[in-house]
Amino acid sequence: MQEWTIYEITTEKSIIHGIMLRGRIRKFALENNVNLLAENATDIENGVRFALYIDQKPDLVIKFIKNIIPDSIINVVIDEVKNPVLSKLKVNNEDRYTI
């Protein structure tokens, strides 16, 4: 099963919800042959998350984001996660659930 790295985008001042950021990142990824997931974060204020396969380098995506949102801060928040959920990070903790 493929593992992903989840990145979180926050900013110092810029608003990143309501500007079609997820769609712009997704389109950039499609045009550059990058497997990517993107979602608004619902557990933090003014945050967007994206995920890449762990073997993909984030440099190209980060450069694109920094170009359109210069005050963006991009950090890895979870590494090596399978079937990631980006909106709420706690959902990725497998120990929380039983079948």
Short mmCIF file of N, CA, C and O in Angstrom, two decimals:
data_model
loop_
_atom_site.label_atom_id
_atom_site.label_comp_id
_atom_site.label_asym_id
_atom_site.label_seq_id
_atom_site.Cartn_x
_atom_site.Cartn_y
_atom_site.Cartn_z
N MET A 1 0.85 -1.18 0.00
CA MET A 1 0.00 0.00 0.00
C MET A 1 0.89 1.24 0.00
O MET A 1 1.87 1.30 0.72
N GLN A 2 0.53 2.21 -0.80
CA GLN A 2 1.32 3.43 -0.94
C GLN A 2 1.22 4.30 0.31
O GLN A 2 0.13 4.47 0.87
N GLU A 3 2.34 4.87 0.73
CA GLU A 3 2.36 5.77 1.88
C GLU A 3 2.52 7.21 1.40
O GLU A 3 3.11 7.47 0.35
N TRP A 4 1.97 8.13 2.19
CA TRP A 4 1.94 9.55 1.83
C TRP A 4 2.61 10.39 2.91
O TRP A 4 2.65 9.99 4.07
N THR A 5 3.05 11.57 2.53
CA THR A 5 3.49 12.59 3.47
C THR A 5 2.48 13.72 3.39
O THR A 5 2.12 14.17 2.30
N ILE A 6 2.02 14.20 4.56
CA ILE A 6 1.04 15.28 4.62
C ILE A 6 1.77 16.58 4.98
O ILE A 6 2.51 16.64 5.96
N TYR A 7 1.50 17.60 4.17
CA TYR A 7 2.07 18.93 4.37
C TYR A 7 0.95 19.89 4.74
O TYR A 7 -0.17 19.76 4.25
N GLU A 8 1.27 20.85 5.60
CA GLU A 8 0.28 21.83 6.03
C GLU A 8 0.74 23.22 5.58
O GLU A 8 1.89 23.61 5.80
N ILE A 9 -0.19 23.96 4.98
CA ILE A 9 0.08 25.33 4.54
C ILE A 9 -0.66 26.27 5.49
O ILE A 9 -1.88 26.15 5.67
N THR A 10 0.09 27.18 6.08
CA THR A 10 -0.49 28.27 6.86
C THR A 10 0.17 29.55 6.35
O THR A 10 1.10 29.49 5.55
N THR A 11 -0.31 30.68 6.82
CA THR A 11 0.27 31.95 6.37
C THR A 11 0.41 32.89 7.55
O THR A 11 -0.21 32.70 8.60
N GLU A 12 1.21 33.92 7.33
CA GLU A 12 1.35 34.95 8.36
C GLU A 12 0.13 35.87 8.34
O GLU A 12 -0.41 36.20 9.38
N LYS A 13 -0.32 36.27 7.12
CA LYS A 13 -1.44 37.22 7.02
C LYS A 13 -2.45 36.87 5.93
O LYS A 13 -3.61 37.21 6.05
N SER A 14 -2.01 36.23 4.88
CA SER A 14 -2.89 35.97 3.73
C SER A 14 -4.01 34.99 4.08
O SER A 14 -3.80 34.04 4.83
N ILE A 15 -5.17 35.24 3.50
CA ILE A 15 -6.30 34.33 3.62
C ILE A 15 -6.12 33.26 2.53
O ILE A 15 -5.90 33.59 1.37
N ILE A 16 -6.23 31.99 2.91
CA ILE A 16 -6.05 30.93 1.91
C ILE A 16 -7.29 30.07 1.69
O ILE A 16 -7.25 29.14 0.91
N HIS A 17 -8.38 30.41 2.35
CA HIS A 17 -9.66 29.77 2.06
C HIS A 17 -10.46 30.72 1.18
O HIS A 17 -10.39 31.93 1.34
N GLY A 18 -11.20 30.18 0.24
CA GLY A 18 -12.04 31.00 -0.61
C GLY A 18 -11.32 31.63 -1.79
O GLY A 18 -11.86 32.51 -2.44
N ILE A 19 -10.09 31.18 -2.05
CA ILE A 19 -9.34 31.72 -3.20
C ILE A 19 -9.03 30.63 -4.21
O ILE A 19 -8.17 30.80 -5.06
N MET A 20 -9.70 29.50 -4.08
CA MET A 20 -9.52 28.35 -4.97
C MET A 20 -8.09 27.80 -4.92
O MET A 20 -7.57 27.29 -5.91
N LEU A 21 -7.46 27.88 -3.75
CA LEU A 21 -6.08 27.40 -3.61
C LEU A 21 -5.98 25.90 -3.87
O LEU A 21 -5.10 25.45 -4.60
N ARG A 22 -6.88 25.12 -3.30
CA ARG A 22 -6.83 23.67 -3.51
C ARG A 22 -6.90 23.31 -4.98
O ARG A 22 -6.14 22.48 -5.47
N GLY A 23 -7.80 23.95 -5.70
CA GLY A 23 -7.96 23.69 -7.12
C GLY A 23 -6.75 24.12 -7.92
O GLY A 23 -6.35 23.45 -8.88
N ARG A 24 -6.15 25.24 -7.54
CA ARG A 24 -4.97 25.71 -8.24
C ARG A 24 -3.78 24.77 -8.01
O ARG A 24 -3.03 24.47 -8.94
N ILE A 25 -3.64 24.29 -6.78
CA ILE A 25 -2.57 23.33 -6.49
C ILE A 25 -2.82 22.03 -7.25
O ILE A 25 -1.90 21.45 -7.83
N ARG A 26 -4.06 21.59 -7.26
CA ARG A 26 -4.41 20.35 -7.96
C ARG A 26 -4.12 20.48 -9.46
O ARG A 26 -3.54 19.58 -10.07
N LYS A 27 -4.53 21.58 -10.07
CA LYS A 27 -4.28 21.78 -11.49
C LYS A 27 -2.78 21.81 -11.78
O LYS A 27 -2.32 21.22 -12.76
N PHE A 28 -2.02 22.48 -10.94
CA PHE A 28 -0.57 22.51 -11.10
C PHE A 28 0.00 21.09 -11.05
O PHE A 28 0.84 20.71 -11.86
N ALA A 29 -0.49 20.30 -10.10
CA ALA A 29 -0.02 18.91 -9.97
C ALA A 29 -0.37 18.10 -11.22
O ALA A 29 0.46 17.34 -11.72
N LEU A 30 -1.58 18.26 -11.72
CA LEU A 30 -1.99 17.54 -12.93
C LEU A 30 -1.10 17.90 -14.11
O LEU A 30 -0.68 17.03 -14.87
N GLU A 31 -0.83 19.18 -14.27
CA GLU A 31 0.00 19.64 -15.39
C GLU A 31 1.46 19.22 -15.27
O GLU A 31 2.18 19.20 -16.25
N ASN A 32 1.89 18.88 -14.04
CA ASN A 32 3.28 18.50 -13.81
C ASN A 32 3.43 17.02 -13.44
O ASN A 32 4.47 16.62 -12.92
N ASN A 33 2.37 16.25 -13.68
CA ASN A 33 2.40 14.80 -13.45
C ASN A 33 2.80 14.43 -12.02
O ASN A 33 3.65 13.58 -11.79
N VAL A 34 2.18 15.12 -11.05
CA VAL A 34 2.45 14.89 -9.64
C VAL A 34 1.18 14.31 -9.00
O VAL A 34 0.10 14.89 -9.14
N ASN A 35 1.30 13.18 -8.31
CA ASN A 35 0.17 12.62 -7.57
C ASN A 35 0.02 13.42 -6.28
O ASN A 35 0.94 13.46 -5.46
N LEU A 36 -1.15 14.03 -6.09
CA LEU A 36 -1.34 14.94 -4.98
C LEU A 36 -2.79 14.93 -4.53
O LEU A 36 -3.70 14.83 -5.36
N LEU A 37 -3.00 15.04 -3.23
CA LEU A 37 -4.32 15.27 -2.64
C LEU A 37 -4.27 16.64 -1.99
O LEU A 37 -3.23 17.05 -1.47
N ALA A 38 -5.38 17.38 -1.98
CA ALA A 38 -5.44 18.69 -1.33
C ALA A 38 -6.80 18.89 -0.68
O ALA A 38 -7.82 18.56 -1.29
N GLU A 39 -6.80 19.42 0.54
CA GLU A 39 -8.05 19.68 1.27
C GLU A 39 -7.86 20.87 2.19
O GLU A 39 -6.75 21.13 2.68
N ASN A 40 -8.95 21.58 2.48
CA ASN A 40 -8.93 22.59 3.53
C ASN A 40 -8.83 21.88 4.87
O ASN A 40 -9.46 20.84 5.08
N ALA A 41 -8.06 22.44 5.78
CA ALA A 41 -7.99 21.90 7.13
C ALA A 41 -9.19 22.43 7.91
O ALA A 41 -9.48 23.62 7.87
N THR A 42 -9.89 21.54 8.60
CA THR A 42 -11.03 21.97 9.40
C THR A 42 -10.70 22.03 10.88
O THR A 42 -11.50 22.52 11.67
N ASP A 43 -9.53 21.54 11.26
CA ASP A 43 -9.14 21.52 12.67
C ASP A 43 -8.17 22.65 13.03
O ASP A 43 -7.74 22.73 14.18
N ILE A 44 -7.84 23.51 12.07
CA ILE A 44 -7.04 24.70 12.33
C ILE A 44 -7.62 25.85 11.54
O ILE A 44 -8.33 25.64 10.54
N GLU A 45 -7.34 27.05 11.96
CA GLU A 45 -7.82 28.26 11.27
C GLU A 45 -6.95 28.55 10.05
O GLU A 45 -5.73 28.50 10.13
N ASN A 46 -7.58 28.83 8.91
CA ASN A 46 -6.89 29.30 7.71
C ASN A 46 -5.75 28.37 7.29
O ASN A 46 -4.62 28.81 7.05
N GLY A 47 -6.04 27.09 7.20
CA GLY A 47 -5.02 26.13 6.80
C GLY A 47 -5.49 25.25 5.65
O GLY A 47 -6.67 24.95 5.52
N VAL A 48 -4.55 24.86 4.83
CA VAL A 48 -4.79 23.92 3.73
C VAL A 48 -3.73 22.85 3.84
O VAL A 48 -2.58 23.12 4.20
N ARG A 49 -4.11 21.62 3.54
CA ARG A 49 -3.14 20.53 3.56
C ARG A 49 -3.08 19.86 2.20
O ARG A 49 -4.08 19.78 1.50
N PHE A 50 -1.90 19.37 1.88
CA PHE A 50 -1.76 18.54 0.69
C PHE A 50 -0.89 17.35 1.05
O PHE A 50 -0.14 17.38 2.02
N ALA A 51 -1.04 16.29 0.27
CA ALA A 51 -0.28 15.07 0.52
C ALA A 51 0.35 14.61 -0.79
O ALA A 51 -0.25 14.72 -1.86
N LEU A 52 1.55 14.08 -0.66
CA LEU A 52 2.30 13.52 -1.78
C LEU A 52 2.76 12.12 -1.40
O LEU A 52 3.00 11.84 -0.23
N TYR A 53 2.91 11.25 -2.40
CA TYR A 53 3.54 9.97 -2.14
C TYR A 53 4.89 10.22 -1.50
O TYR A 53 5.58 11.18 -1.85
N ILE A 54 5.29 9.36 -0.56
CA ILE A 54 6.53 9.61 0.17
C ILE A 54 7.76 9.66 -0.72
O ILE A 54 8.74 10.29 -0.36
N ASP A 55 7.71 9.04 -1.88
CA ASP A 55 8.88 9.07 -2.76
C ASP A 55 8.88 10.27 -3.70
O ASP A 55 9.80 10.43 -4.51
N GLN A 56 7.89 11.16 -3.59
CA GLN A 56 7.85 12.36 -4.41
C GLN A 56 8.46 13.53 -3.65
O GLN A 56 8.14 13.76 -2.49
N LYS A 57 9.29 14.27 -4.31
CA LYS A 57 9.89 15.46 -3.70
C LYS A 57 8.89 16.61 -3.77
O LYS A 57 8.25 16.83 -4.79
N PRO A 58 8.75 17.37 -2.68
CA PRO A 58 7.76 18.45 -2.64
C PRO A 58 8.24 19.77 -3.24
O PRO A 58 7.45 20.71 -3.35
N ASP A 59 9.50 19.86 -3.63
CA ASP A 59 10.10 21.13 -4.03
C ASP A 59 9.29 21.88 -5.08
O ASP A 59 9.07 23.10 -4.95
N LEU A 60 8.87 21.21 -6.13
CA LEU A 60 8.13 21.86 -7.21
C LEU A 60 6.81 22.43 -6.72
O LEU A 60 6.45 23.57 -7.05
N VAL A 61 6.09 21.67 -5.91
CA VAL A 61 4.79 22.11 -5.38
C VAL A 61 5.00 23.27 -4.41
O VAL A 61 4.27 24.28 -4.46
N ILE A 62 5.98 23.16 -3.54
CA ILE A 62 6.25 24.23 -2.56
C ILE A 62 6.64 25.52 -3.28
O ILE A 62 6.16 26.60 -2.92
N LYS A 63 7.46 25.42 -4.31
CA LYS A 63 7.85 26.60 -5.07
C LYS A 63 6.62 27.27 -5.70
O LYS A 63 6.49 28.50 -5.68
N PHE A 64 5.70 26.47 -6.24
CA PHE A 64 4.47 27.00 -6.83
C PHE A 64 3.64 27.73 -5.78
O PHE A 64 3.17 28.85 -6.00
N ILE A 65 3.46 27.10 -4.62
CA ILE A 65 2.65 27.71 -3.54
C ILE A 65 3.29 29.01 -3.08
O ILE A 65 2.61 30.03 -2.92
N LYS A 66 4.60 29.00 -2.87
CA LYS A 66 5.31 30.21 -2.43
C LYS A 66 5.21 31.33 -3.46
O LYS A 66 5.20 32.51 -3.11
N ASN A 67 5.13 30.95 -4.74
CA ASN A 67 5.01 31.94 -5.80
C ASN A 67 3.67 32.66 -5.75
O ASN A 67 3.59 33.87 -5.97
N ILE A 68 2.59 31.93 -5.45
CA ILE A 68 1.27 32.57 -5.43
C ILE A 68 0.90 33.12 -4.04
O ILE A 68 0.09 34.02 -3.94
N ILE A 69 1.53 32.58 -2.98
CA ILE A 69 1.28 33.06 -1.61
C ILE A 69 2.64 33.22 -0.92
O ILE A 69 3.10 32.30 -0.24
N PRO A 70 3.29 34.35 -1.11
CA PRO A 70 4.65 34.53 -0.61
C PRO A 70 4.82 34.36 0.90
O PRO A 70 5.89 33.93 1.36
N ASP A 71 3.79 34.65 1.69
CA ASP A 71 3.95 34.50 3.15
C ASP A 71 3.51 33.12 3.65
O ASP A 71 3.32 32.92 4.85
N SER A 72 3.39 32.16 2.75
CA SER A 72 2.97 30.82 3.16
C SER A 72 4.10 30.13 3.92
O SER A 72 5.28 30.32 3.67
N ILE A 73 3.66 29.32 4.89
CA ILE A 73 4.56 28.48 5.69
C ILE A 73 4.11 27.06 5.43
O ILE A 73 2.93 26.72 5.63
N ILE A 74 5.04 26.21 4.98
CA ILE A 74 4.69 24.84 4.61
C ILE A 74 5.54 23.89 5.42
O ILE A 74 6.77 23.94 5.38
N ASN A 75 4.87 23.03 6.18
CA ASN A 75 5.56 22.07 7.04
C ASN A 75 5.01 20.67 6.85
O ASN A 75 3.81 20.50 6.57
N VAL A 76 5.85 19.67 7.06
CA VAL A 76 5.41 18.29 7.12
C VAL A 76 4.71 18.11 8.47
O VAL A 76 5.25 18.48 9.50
N VAL A 77 3.49 17.54 8.44
CA VAL A 77 2.78 17.30 9.69
C VAL A 77 2.65 15.82 10.02
O VAL A 77 2.58 15.45 11.18
N ILE A 78 2.61 14.97 9.00
CA ILE A 78 2.59 13.52 9.21
C ILE A 78 3.34 12.88 8.06
O ILE A 78 3.14 13.25 6.90
N ASP A 79 4.15 11.90 8.38
CA ASP A 79 4.93 11.21 7.36
C ASP A 79 4.55 9.73 7.38
O ASP A 79 4.18 9.19 8.43
N GLU A 80 4.61 9.10 6.24
CA GLU A 80 4.38 7.66 6.09
C GLU A 80 2.98 7.23 6.55
O GLU A 80 2.82 6.30 7.33
N VAL A 81 1.97 7.91 6.05
CA VAL A 81 0.59 7.56 6.40
C VAL A 81 -0.06 6.89 5.19
O VAL A 81 0.17 7.26 4.05
N LYS A 82 -0.87 5.88 5.47
CA LYS A 82 -1.61 5.18 4.42
C LYS A 82 -3.04 5.72 4.38
O LYS A 82 -3.62 6.00 5.43
N ASN A 83 -3.61 5.86 3.20
CA ASN A 83 -4.98 6.36 3.03
C ASN A 83 -5.23 7.62 3.87
O ASN A 83 -6.08 7.63 4.75
N PRO A 84 -4.51 8.71 3.58
CA PRO A 84 -4.60 9.88 4.45
C PRO A 84 -5.94 10.62 4.37
O PRO A 84 -6.59 10.67 3.34
N VAL A 85 -6.32 11.20 5.50
CA VAL A 85 -7.41 12.15 5.60
C VAL A 85 -6.76 13.48 5.94
O VAL A 85 -6.00 13.58 6.90
N LEU A 86 -7.01 14.50 5.14
CA LEU A 86 -6.30 15.76 5.30
C LEU A 86 -7.06 16.80 6.11
O LEU A 86 -6.45 17.68 6.71
N SER A 87 -8.37 16.73 6.15
CA SER A 87 -9.15 17.77 6.82
C SER A 87 -8.96 17.77 8.34
O SER A 87 -8.92 18.83 8.95
N LYS A 88 -8.86 16.59 8.94
CA LYS A 88 -8.65 16.47 10.39
C LYS A 88 -7.55 15.44 10.61
O LYS A 88 -7.74 14.25 10.34
N LEU A 89 -6.43 15.88 11.13
CA LEU A 89 -5.28 14.98 11.27
C LEU A 89 -5.52 13.82 12.23
O LEU A 89 -5.02 12.72 12.01
N LYS A 90 -6.31 14.02 13.28
CA LYS A 90 -6.50 12.95 14.25
C LYS A 90 -7.17 11.72 13.64
O LYS A 90 -7.02 10.62 14.16
N VAL A 91 -7.85 11.88 12.53
CA VAL A 91 -8.50 10.75 11.87
C VAL A 91 -7.46 9.74 11.36
O VAL A 91 -7.75 8.56 11.23
N ASN A 92 -6.25 10.18 11.13
CA ASN A 92 -5.19 9.31 10.62
C ASN A 92 -4.60 8.38 11.67
O ASN A 92 -3.79 7.52 11.36
N ASN A 93 -5.00 8.54 12.93
CA ASN A 93 -4.51 7.67 14.00
C ASN A 93 -5.34 6.38 14.01
O ASN A 93 -6.47 6.36 14.49
N GLU A 94 -4.77 5.32 13.47
CA GLU A 94 -5.49 4.05 13.34
C GLU A 94 -5.92 3.46 14.67
O GLU A 94 -6.92 2.72 14.74
N ASP A 95 -5.23 3.78 15.74
CA ASP A 95 -5.55 3.23 17.05
C ASP A 95 -6.88 3.76 17.61
O ASP A 95 -7.40 3.21 18.58
N ARG A 96 -7.42 4.79 17.00
CA ARG A 96 -8.67 5.38 17.47
C ARG A 96 -9.88 4.52 17.11
O ARG A 96 -10.96 4.71 17.66
N TYR A 97 -9.72 3.57 16.20
CA TYR A 97 -10.87 2.87 15.64
C TYR A 97 -10.79 1.36 15.83
O TYR A 97 -9.72 0.79 15.90
N THR A 98 -11.95 0.76 15.87
CA THR A 98 -12.06 -0.70 15.86
C THR A 98 -13.00 -1.08 14.73
O THR A 98 -13.83 -0.29 14.30
N ILE A 99 -12.85 -2.31 14.29
CA ILE A 99 -13.74 -2.79 13.23
C ILE A 99 -14.66 -3.85 13.83
O ILE A 99 -14.29 -4.65 14.59
#
